[in-house]
Amino acid sequence: MNNTIKDSSTDKYFKVAIGIICAFMLIIVLYPLYFVVMASFSNPSAVANGEVWLLPKGITMLGYKEIFQDSRIWTGITNTLIYTIGGTLASLLFTIPAGYALSRYDFRARKILTFFFVFTMFFNGGLIPTYLTVKGFGLTNSIWVMIIPFSVNVFNLIITRVFFQTTIPHELLESAKLDGCSDFQFFVKVALPLSKVIIAVMMLYYSVQYWNEYMKALIYLNDDKLFPLQLILREILVMNQAFSSGGQGVSLGDITVQQKADLIKYGVIIVSSLPMILFFPFIQKYFEKGVLIGSLKG
């Protein structure tokens, strides 16, 4: 006996309409990114004339050549990798245990501590007091200023706390204690192995945050040997834009100074975004699970 329920004609039309809308939204979101990739490889004259739509035209590597010829790029990549890896590890080291502690109902101070954490999401001391505090600890113009002072994101902490509350049952802790398990042993041997999803999600959030960070470097770093990639790319972009403004109409062979600056601009976008785009697929399944858990049980 076939119990399959067939869709009515109205349902079919509705699904087709939803599919068309989703496809249209996907094109709207992806095409600008696709265009930037095509423009970074295309002759800037063709891009300026609106001739680049689906495929690159007059393929050239001039933009990437100009970017990677700057020796500061490799210093920036090295620094950013250090900040991203070190900062992500430090953030996980603080966020995961803190989220677990705040999720425990037998932790009496959890409500007042949660209040103080959430309070900082709406109110803070401002830039100048924060700068003076960081300077007072002797962290300015050092690697540590990019890793330690801002290592905990309160929003991520709340997500972690909700995950532990909704995923690790209290009865599991009670049964573990009956077997002689301490709180620390329970966290390390039981809670952490069951928390791969939230660890992967936090790793993604924090790694993207540290990779894209340039405002902290702009404020707290003076030594260009410590600049992250984003700040180096910003300087290259600003320098070329300033050069193009002073050389409007000046020709460099087949292209003008302004067109060369535009080509470098597209290349800078790709160089700064590509590593995170390549990293995301490896933890995508954990990211999707984490988002679903937060939306259904948070």
mmCIF file of C-alpha atoms in Angstrom, residues 128-275:
data_model
loop_
_atom_site.group_PDB
_atom_site.id
_atom_site.type_symbol
_atom_site.label_atom_id
_atom_site.label_comp_id
_atom_site.label_asym_id
_atom_site.label_seq_id
_atom_site.Cartn_x
_atom_site.Cartn_y
_atom_site.Cartn_z
ATOM 1 C CA ILE A 128 40.536 56.428 25.640
ATOM 2 C CA PRO A 129 40.047 54.607 28.996
ATOM 3 C CA THR A 130 40.503 51.283 27.217
ATOM 4 C CA TYR A 131 43.708 52.499 25.591
ATOM 5 C CA LEU A 132 45.059 53.784 28.926
ATOM 6 C CA THR A 133 44.213 50.465 30.571
ATOM 7 C CA VAL A 134 45.969 48.454 27.873
ATOM 8 C CA LYS A 135 48.943 50.814 28.020
ATOM 9 C CA GLY A 136 49.034 50.517 31.815
ATOM 10 C CA PHE A 137 49.540 46.770 31.476
ATOM 11 C CA GLY A 138 52.415 47.399 29.057
ATOM 12 C CA LEU A 139 50.735 45.592 26.162
ATOM 13 C CA THR A 140 50.784 48.350 23.540
ATOM 14 C CA ASN A 141 52.981 47.787 20.491
ATOM 15 C CA SER A 142 53.378 44.074 21.227
ATOM 16 C CA ILE A 143 52.061 40.784 19.916
ATOM 17 C CA TRP A 144 50.055 40.243 23.086
ATOM 18 C CA VAL A 145 47.806 43.257 22.563
ATOM 19 C CA MET A 146 46.298 41.443 19.571
ATOM 20 C CA ILE A 147 45.662 38.258 21.568
ATOM 21 C CA ILE A 148 44.995 38.806 25.284
ATOM 22 C CA PRO A 149 42.954 41.975 26.104
ATOM 23 C CA PHE A 150 39.979 41.289 23.810
ATOM 24 C CA SER A 151 40.047 37.492 23.771
ATOM 25 C CA VAL A 152 36.492 36.924 25.064
ATOM 26 C CA ASN A 153 33.489 37.903 22.979
ATOM 27 C CA VAL A 154 30.427 38.098 25.245
ATOM 28 C CA PHE A 155 28.039 37.041 22.490
ATOM 29 C CA ASN A 156 30.110 33.904 21.872
ATOM 30 C CA LEU A 157 30.220 33.279 25.615
ATOM 31 C CA ILE A 158 26.424 33.369 25.822
ATOM 32 C CA ILE A 159 26.100 30.951 22.893
ATOM 33 C CA THR A 160 28.525 28.585 24.625
ATOM 34 C CA ARG A 161 26.624 28.794 27.904
ATOM 35 C CA VAL A 162 23.307 28.043 26.183
ATOM 36 C CA PHE A 163 24.888 25.082 24.381
ATOM 37 C CA PHE A 164 26.089 23.505 27.635
ATOM 38 C CA GLN A 165 22.737 24.150 29.317
ATOM 39 C CA THR A 166 20.765 22.465 26.558
ATOM 40 C CA THR A 167 23.183 19.675 25.589
ATOM 41 C CA ILE A 168 24.843 18.391 28.780
ATOM 42 C CA PRO A 169 22.072 17.041 31.044
ATOM 43 C CA HIS A 170 22.418 17.639 34.782
ATOM 44 C CA GLU A 171 21.685 13.974 35.407
ATOM 45 C CA LEU A 172 24.874 13.060 33.566
ATOM 46 C CA LEU A 173 26.883 15.138 36.047
ATOM 47 C CA GLU A 174 25.131 13.532 39.013
ATOM 48 C CA SER A 175 25.797 10.005 37.741
ATOM 49 C CA ALA A 176 29.439 10.900 37.099
ATOM 50 C CA LYS A 177 29.814 12.208 40.652
ATOM 51 C CA LEU A 178 28.388 8.976 42.000
ATOM 52 C CA ASP A 179 31.262 7.222 40.239
ATOM 53 C CA GLY A 180 33.761 9.507 41.964
ATOM 54 C CA CYS A 181 34.261 12.009 39.153
ATOM 55 C CA SER A 182 35.296 15.528 40.160
ATOM 56 C CA ASP A 183 33.993 18.675 38.482
ATOM 57 C CA PHE A 184 37.241 19.183 36.591
ATOM 58 C CA GLN A 185 37.338 15.560 35.444
ATOM 59 C CA PHE A 186 33.726 15.790 34.282
ATOM 60 C CA PHE A 187 34.493 18.915 32.266
ATOM 61 C CA VAL A 188 37.601 17.435 30.634
ATOM 62 C CA LYS A 189 36.506 13.821 30.130
ATOM 63 C CA VAL A 190 32.750 14.189 29.539
ATOM 64 C CA ALA A 191 31.692 17.750 28.675
ATOM 65 C CA LEU A 192 34.493 18.595 26.235
ATOM 66 C CA PRO A 193 34.213 15.390 24.133
ATOM 67 C CA LEU A 194 30.473 16.084 23.796
ATOM 68 C CA SER A 195 31.109 19.693 22.757
ATOM 69 C CA LYS A 196 32.925 19.317 19.434
ATOM 70 C CA VAL A 197 30.149 21.249 17.698
ATOM 71 C CA ILE A 198 30.382 24.376 19.828
ATOM 72 C CA ILE A 199 34.184 24.255 19.848
ATOM 73 C CA ALA A 200 34.211 24.162 16.041
ATOM 74 C CA VAL A 201 31.676 27.015 15.838
ATOM 75 C CA MET A 202 33.651 29.163 18.279
ATOM 76 C CA MET A 203 36.845 28.353 16.398
ATOM 77 C CA LEU A 204 35.269 29.650 13.201
ATOM 78 C CA TYR A 205 33.862 32.792 14.826
ATOM 79 C CA TYR A 206 37.095 33.711 16.568
ATOM 80 C CA SER A 207 39.395 32.844 13.664
ATOM 81 C CA VAL A 208 37.378 35.061 11.307
ATOM 82 C CA GLN A 209 37.410 37.820 13.924
ATOM 83 C CA TYR A 210 41.187 37.685 14.369
ATOM 84 C CA TRP A 211 41.891 37.286 10.654
ATOM 85 C CA ASN A 212 39.877 40.390 9.751
ATOM 86 C CA GLU A 213 41.098 42.473 12.699
ATOM 87 C CA TYR A 214 42.814 45.705 11.808
ATOM 88 C CA MET A 215 41.265 48.379 14.053
ATOM 89 C CA LYS A 216 43.109 47.137 17.150
ATOM 90 C CA ALA A 217 46.363 47.086 15.183
ATOM 91 C CA LEU A 218 45.686 50.615 13.965
ATOM 92 C CA ILE A 219 45.186 51.835 17.534
ATOM 93 C CA TYR A 220 47.683 49.841 19.573
ATOM 94 C CA LEU A 221 50.559 48.995 17.170
ATOM 95 C CA ASN A 222 53.221 51.437 15.984
ATOM 96 C CA ASP A 223 55.869 49.044 14.681
ATOM 97 C CA ASP A 224 55.143 48.077 11.062
ATOM 98 C CA LYS A 225 56.936 44.757 11.684
ATOM 99 C CA LEU A 226 53.984 43.789 13.912
ATOM 100 C CA PHE A 227 51.245 44.901 11.488
ATOM 101 C CA PRO A 228 48.722 42.202 10.475
ATOM 102 C CA LEU A 229 47.896 41.479 6.851
ATOM 103 C CA GLN A 230 44.737 43.595 6.860
ATOM 104 C CA LEU A 231 46.645 46.703 7.918
ATOM 105 C CA ILE A 232 49.390 46.064 5.351
ATOM 106 C CA LEU A 233 46.795 45.655 2.589
ATOM 107 C CA ARG A 234 45.082 48.827 3.751
ATOM 108 C CA GLU A 235 48.344 50.758 3.459
ATOM 109 C CA ILE A 236 49.000 49.351 -0.017
ATOM 110 C CA LEU A 237 45.485 50.285 -1.097
ATOM 111 C CA VAL A 238 45.648 53.791 0.381
ATOM 112 C CA MET A 239 49.084 54.396 -1.152
ATOM 113 C CA ASN A 240 47.928 53.359 -4.615
ATOM 114 C CA GLN A 241 44.722 55.367 -4.359
ATOM 115 C CA ALA A 242 46.721 58.443 -3.360
ATOM 116 C CA PHE A 243 49.169 57.836 -6.193
ATOM 117 C CA SER A 244 46.339 57.455 -8.695
ATOM 118 C CA SER A 245 44.687 60.667 -7.461
ATOM 119 C CA GLY A 246 47.893 62.549 -8.138
ATOM 120 C CA GLY A 247 48.350 60.945 -11.534
ATOM 121 C CA GLN A 248 44.941 61.121 -13.149
ATOM 122 C CA GLY A 249 45.208 60.274 -16.828
ATOM 123 C CA VAL A 250 48.868 59.227 -16.561
ATOM 124 C CA SER A 251 49.440 56.146 -18.693
ATOM 125 C CA LEU A 252 51.477 53.091 -17.676
ATOM 126 C CA GLY A 253 51.604 51.297 -21.009
ATOM 127 C CA ASP A 254 48.166 49.912 -21.815
ATOM 128 C CA ILE A 255 46.512 51.126 -18.604
ATOM 129 C CA THR A 256 46.308 54.343 -16.585
ATOM 130 C CA VAL A 257 47.420 54.862 -13.004
ATOM 131 C CA GLN A 258 43.784 54.889 -11.854
ATOM 132 C CA GLN A 259 43.051 51.590 -13.585
ATOM 133 C CA LYS A 260 46.109 50.012 -12.008
ATOM 134 C CA ALA A 261 44.914 51.180 -8.579
ATOM 135 C CA ASP A 262 41.497 49.620 -9.247
ATOM 136 C CA LEU A 263 43.157 46.346 -10.259
ATOM 137 C CA ILE A 264 45.149 46.314 -7.016
ATOM 138 C CA LYS A 265 41.951 47.063 -5.088
ATOM 139 C CA TYR A 266 40.247 43.950 -6.462
ATOM 140 C CA GLY A 267 43.348 41.862 -5.752
ATOM 141 C CA VAL A 268 43.497 43.094 -2.161
ATOM 142 C CA ILE A 269 39.901 41.945 -1.577
ATOM 143 C CA ILE A 270 40.718 38.437 -2.827
ATOM 144 C CA VAL A 271 44.001 38.136 -0.910
ATOM 145 C CA SER A 272 42.358 39.165 2.362
ATOM 146 C CA SER A 273 39.262 36.951 1.974
ATOM 147 C CA LEU A 274 40.505 33.762 0.284
ATOM 148 C CA PRO A 275 42.071 32.029 3.338
#
